[in-house]
């Protein structure tokens, strides 16, 4: 879903200005930032429970490729399933929407980005699925500024795969990030090409984009 600027009233503060400045400096330098323990154990359990309930109730859809929600189903490119979030409907997740509001406010304050809103979904990669190399910004949908993913995978180990592989960052050909619980990865949507490596276990995340202006709901996921 898309939510616009008037909603950006922050009801509580999660992190200090010093923490945000440190993360934003890292993002400016490397085009991405990885932050561990971005959410609490209680928040992790809440978000996982909500996701698993929706999955068990068949509320997820097989994700497609393209800039519109009704574009092409291509299992040879991506195999994930998504549940798009709506703040009015999914009020159980208000704490997470407020965390996104705080993020937008700080990126606007310190980076002068003029972000206007966001769109988010829950994601499930079943075993033996992946998402091939891609960017998150489309030619016909250029308002995705920052990609934002919080991982919800408890007790994840390297052998399960599912890493987020980012290309041409920090002077390296690629960098792999493990999708461990409570970790967030934030990166520039137009600058960081990436893929999700094949996973041998169910892989869960809370994923979306911080936007300049309203848009139709997209279908790219990290």
Short mmCIF file of C-alpha atoms in Angstrom, two decimals:
data_model
loop_
_atom_site.label_atom_id
_atom_site.label_comp_id
_atom_site.label_asym_id
_atom_site.label_seq_id
_atom_site.Cartn_x
_atom_site.Cartn_y
_atom_site.Cartn_z
CA UNK A 1 0.00 0.00 0.00
CA UNK A 2 1.01 3.66 -0.31
CA UNK A 3 0.84 6.12 2.60
CA UNK A 4 1.57 9.81 2.11
CA UNK A 5 3.24 12.60 4.08
CA UNK A 6 0.45 13.79 6.47
CA UNK A 7 0.59 10.48 8.30
CA UNK A 8 4.23 11.08 9.35
CA UNK A 9 3.40 11.91 12.96
CA UNK A 10 5.75 9.88 15.12
CA UNK A 11 4.01 8.45 18.16
CA UNK A 12 7.15 7.16 19.86
CA UNK A 13 10.90 7.21 19.31
CA UNK A 14 12.79 3.97 18.76
CA UNK A 15 16.39 5.20 18.28
CA UNK A 16 18.51 8.19 19.21
CA UNK A 17 19.66 10.91 16.81
CA UNK A 18 23.22 9.62 17.20
CA UNK A 19 22.23 6.15 16.07
CA UNK A 20 20.39 7.48 13.04
CA UNK A 21 23.30 9.72 12.07
CA UNK A 22 25.71 6.80 12.24
CA UNK A 23 23.49 4.62 10.04
CA UNK A 24 22.80 7.41 7.58
CA UNK A 25 26.52 8.16 7.24
CA UNK A 26 27.08 4.48 6.44
CA UNK A 27 24.31 4.50 3.86
CA UNK A 28 25.71 7.64 2.23
CA UNK A 29 29.20 6.13 2.04
CA UNK A 30 28.38 2.59 0.89
CA UNK A 31 24.87 2.88 -0.67
CA UNK A 32 23.62 0.41 1.96
CA UNK A 33 23.61 -0.18 5.69
CA UNK A 34 23.09 -3.39 7.70
CA UNK A 35 21.76 -2.97 11.25
CA UNK A 36 21.40 -5.85 13.69
CA UNK A 37 18.75 -5.93 16.44
CA UNK A 38 16.69 -3.28 14.68
CA UNK A 39 13.59 -4.70 16.34
CA UNK A 40 13.13 -6.31 19.76
CA UNK A 41 12.52 -9.99 20.50
CA UNK A 42 8.91 -9.14 21.35
CA UNK A 43 8.44 -7.30 18.05
CA UNK A 44 10.01 -10.21 16.17
CA UNK A 45 7.57 -12.68 17.70
CA UNK A 46 4.63 -10.38 16.99
CA UNK A 47 5.55 -9.89 13.35
CA UNK A 48 6.36 -13.58 12.77
CA UNK A 49 3.05 -14.63 14.33
CA UNK A 50 1.13 -12.22 12.10
CA UNK A 51 2.98 -13.45 9.00
CA UNK A 52 2.52 -17.13 9.79
CA UNK A 53 -1.18 -16.63 10.47
CA UNK A 54 -1.64 -14.96 7.08
CA UNK A 55 0.35 -17.72 5.37
CA UNK A 56 -1.71 -20.45 7.05
CA UNK A 57 -4.90 -18.65 5.95
CA UNK A 58 -3.73 -18.55 2.31
CA UNK A 59 -3.56 -14.76 2.28
CA UNK A 60 -0.26 -14.64 0.35
CA UNK A 61 -0.01 -14.45 -3.45
CA UNK A 62 2.72 -15.83 -5.69
CA UNK A 63 4.86 -12.80 -6.54
CA UNK A 64 5.21 -11.56 -10.11
CA UNK A 65 7.79 -9.53 -11.99
CA UNK A 66 7.28 -6.05 -13.42
CA UNK A 67 6.23 -2.64 -12.18
CA UNK A 68 2.55 -3.52 -11.64
CA UNK A 69 0.92 -6.06 -9.37
CA UNK A 70 -0.73 -7.84 -12.33
CA UNK A 71 2.43 -8.44 -14.31
CA UNK A 72 4.07 -11.72 -15.25
CA UNK A 73 4.41 -14.79 -13.07
CA UNK A 74 7.94 -16.10 -13.68
CA UNK A 75 9.00 -18.93 -11.37
CA UNK A 76 12.34 -19.22 -13.15
CA UNK A 77 13.17 -15.67 -11.97
CA UNK A 78 11.52 -15.52 -8.54
CA UNK A 79 9.65 -17.97 -6.32
CA UNK A 80 8.51 -15.90 -3.36
CA UNK A 81 5.01 -15.17 -2.05
CA UNK A 82 3.83 -11.78 -0.76
CA UNK A 83 1.14 -10.27 1.43
CA UNK A 84 0.78 -6.50 0.84
CA UNK A 85 0.12 -4.52 4.00
CA UNK A 86 -2.58 -1.94 4.65
CA UNK A 87 -2.28 0.19 7.77
CA UNK A 88 -6.03 0.56 8.35
CA UNK A 89 -6.67 -3.15 7.91
CA UNK A 90 -3.49 -4.43 9.59
CA UNK A 91 -3.62 -2.27 12.71
CA UNK A 92 -1.91 -5.03 14.72
CA UNK A 93 1.31 -3.88 13.05
CA UNK A 94 1.05 -0.20 14.03
CA UNK A 95 4.36 -0.34 15.91
CA UNK A 96 6.12 -1.30 12.68
CA UNK A 97 4.39 1.39 10.64
CA UNK A 98 5.51 3.88 13.26
CA UNK A 99 9.08 2.58 13.00
CA UNK A 100 8.92 3.28 9.26
CA UNK A 101 7.61 6.77 9.98
CA UNK A 102 10.58 7.43 12.23
CA UNK A 103 12.91 6.16 9.51
CA UNK A 104 11.37 8.48 6.91
CA UNK A 105 11.52 11.46 9.25
CA UNK A 106 15.23 10.92 9.89
CA UNK A 107 16.14 10.34 6.25
CA UNK A 108 14.30 13.53 5.36
CA UNK A 109 15.93 15.44 8.22
CA UNK A 110 19.51 14.38 7.59
CA UNK A 111 19.55 13.49 3.87
CA UNK A 112 17.06 16.08 2.54
CA UNK A 113 15.32 13.32 0.56
CA UNK A 114 11.73 14.67 0.79
CA UNK A 115 10.35 11.16 1.13
CA UNK A 116 6.56 11.25 0.93
CA UNK A 117 5.42 7.77 1.93
CA UNK A 118 5.99 4.03 1.79
CA UNK A 119 4.69 0.67 0.56
CA UNK A 120 5.37 -2.57 2.43
CA UNK A 121 4.55 -6.26 2.38
CA UNK A 122 5.42 -9.51 4.12
CA UNK A 123 7.44 -12.03 2.13
CA UNK A 124 7.84 -15.80 2.26
CA UNK A 125 10.41 -17.72 0.24
CA UNK A 126 9.55 -21.44 0.55
CA UNK A 127 12.40 -23.97 0.35
CA UNK A 128 14.14 -24.17 -3.04
CA UNK A 129 13.13 -20.66 -4.13
CA UNK A 130 15.18 -17.59 -5.04
CA UNK A 131 15.06 -14.24 -6.83
CA UNK A 132 17.53 -13.55 -9.61
CA UNK A 133 19.67 -10.43 -9.94
CA UNK A 134 17.73 -7.15 -10.33
CA UNK A 135 17.29 -3.51 -9.29
CA UNK A 136 14.28 -2.33 -7.28
CA UNK A 137 13.58 0.76 -9.38
CA UNK A 138 11.75 0.63 -12.72
CA UNK A 139 11.96 3.01 -15.67
CA UNK A 140 8.19 3.56 -15.47
CA UNK A 141 8.15 3.68 -11.65
CA UNK A 142 11.08 5.75 -10.47
CA UNK A 143 9.87 6.91 -7.05
CA UNK A 144 11.36 4.05 -5.00
CA UNK A 145 14.24 5.74 -3.20
CA UNK A 146 15.28 3.37 -0.40
CA UNK A 147 14.69 -0.38 -0.15
CA UNK A 148 14.05 -1.59 3.39
CA UNK A 149 13.95 -5.20 4.61
CA UNK A 150 13.69 -6.62 8.14
CA UNK A 151 14.40 -10.35 8.43
CA UNK A 152 12.24 -12.59 10.59
CA UNK A 153 14.17 -15.89 10.45
CA UNK A 154 14.91 -17.42 13.83
CA UNK A 155 17.97 -19.66 14.26
CA UNK A 156 19.10 -19.14 10.66
CA UNK A 157 22.37 -20.87 9.66
CA UNK A 158 24.63 -20.34 6.64
CA UNK A 159 23.81 -23.75 5.19
CA UNK A 160 20.19 -22.70 4.66
CA UNK A 161 21.25 -20.18 2.01
CA UNK A 162 18.82 -17.35 1.25
CA UNK A 163 21.46 -14.63 1.53
CA UNK A 164 20.85 -11.20 0.08
CA UNK A 165 23.67 -10.80 -2.45
CA UNK A 166 24.47 -7.17 -3.29
CA UNK A 167 26.67 -6.42 -6.30
CA UNK A 168 29.44 -3.83 -6.68
CA UNK A 169 29.33 -2.46 -3.14
CA UNK A 170 32.29 -1.41 -0.99
CA UNK A 171 34.66 -2.09 -3.90
CA UNK A 172 33.69 -5.78 -3.97
CA UNK A 173 32.20 -7.79 -6.81
CA UNK A 174 29.48 -8.88 -4.41
CA UNK A 175 28.65 -8.98 -0.71
CA UNK A 176 26.35 -11.58 0.91
CA UNK A 177 24.16 -10.68 3.90
CA UNK A 178 22.65 -13.44 6.02
CA UNK A 179 18.86 -13.05 6.60
CA UNK A 180 19.06 -13.40 10.37
CA UNK A 181 16.28 -12.40 12.74
CA UNK A 182 15.90 -8.71 13.69
CA UNK A 183 18.44 -7.56 11.07
CA UNK A 184 17.48 -4.74 8.71
CA UNK A 185 19.14 -3.94 5.39
CA UNK A 186 18.50 -0.50 3.90
CA UNK A 187 19.90 0.35 0.47
CA UNK A 188 19.50 2.79 -2.40
CA UNK A 189 16.89 1.31 -4.73
CA UNK A 190 18.45 2.64 -7.94
CA UNK A 191 22.08 1.95 -7.04
CA UNK A 192 22.31 -1.54 -5.53
CA UNK A 193 21.74 -4.50 -7.84
CA UNK A 194 20.96 -7.59 -5.81
CA UNK A 195 19.47 -11.07 -5.68
CA UNK A 196 18.14 -13.57 -3.16
CA UNK A 197 20.20 -16.76 -3.26
CA UNK A 198 18.39 -20.13 -3.21
CA UNK A 199 17.10 -21.08 0.22
CA UNK A 200 16.68 -24.55 1.69
CA UNK A 201 14.32 -23.37 4.44
CA UNK A 202 11.35 -21.01 4.65
CA UNK A 203 12.67 -17.44 4.59
CA UNK A 204 10.56 -14.58 5.99
CA UNK A 205 10.82 -10.78 5.87
CA UNK A 206 9.02 -7.47 6.29
CA UNK A 207 9.98 -5.63 3.11
CA UNK A 208 9.21 -2.42 1.27
CA UNK A 209 10.27 0.93 -0.11
CA UNK A 210 10.44 4.52 1.04
CA UNK A 211 8.94 6.70 -1.71
CA UNK A 212 8.97 10.20 -3.14
CA UNK A 213 5.30 10.27 -4.19
CA UNK A 214 2.21 8.09 -4.66
CA UNK A 215 2.50 5.06 -6.90
CA UNK A 216 0.68 1.92 -7.81
CA UNK A 217 1.73 -1.05 -5.72
CA UNK A 218 4.77 -2.76 -7.20
CA UNK A 219 5.93 -6.34 -7.15
CA UNK A 220 9.68 -6.39 -6.61
CA UNK A 221 10.94 -7.83 -3.36
CA UNK A 222 14.25 -8.44 -1.61
#
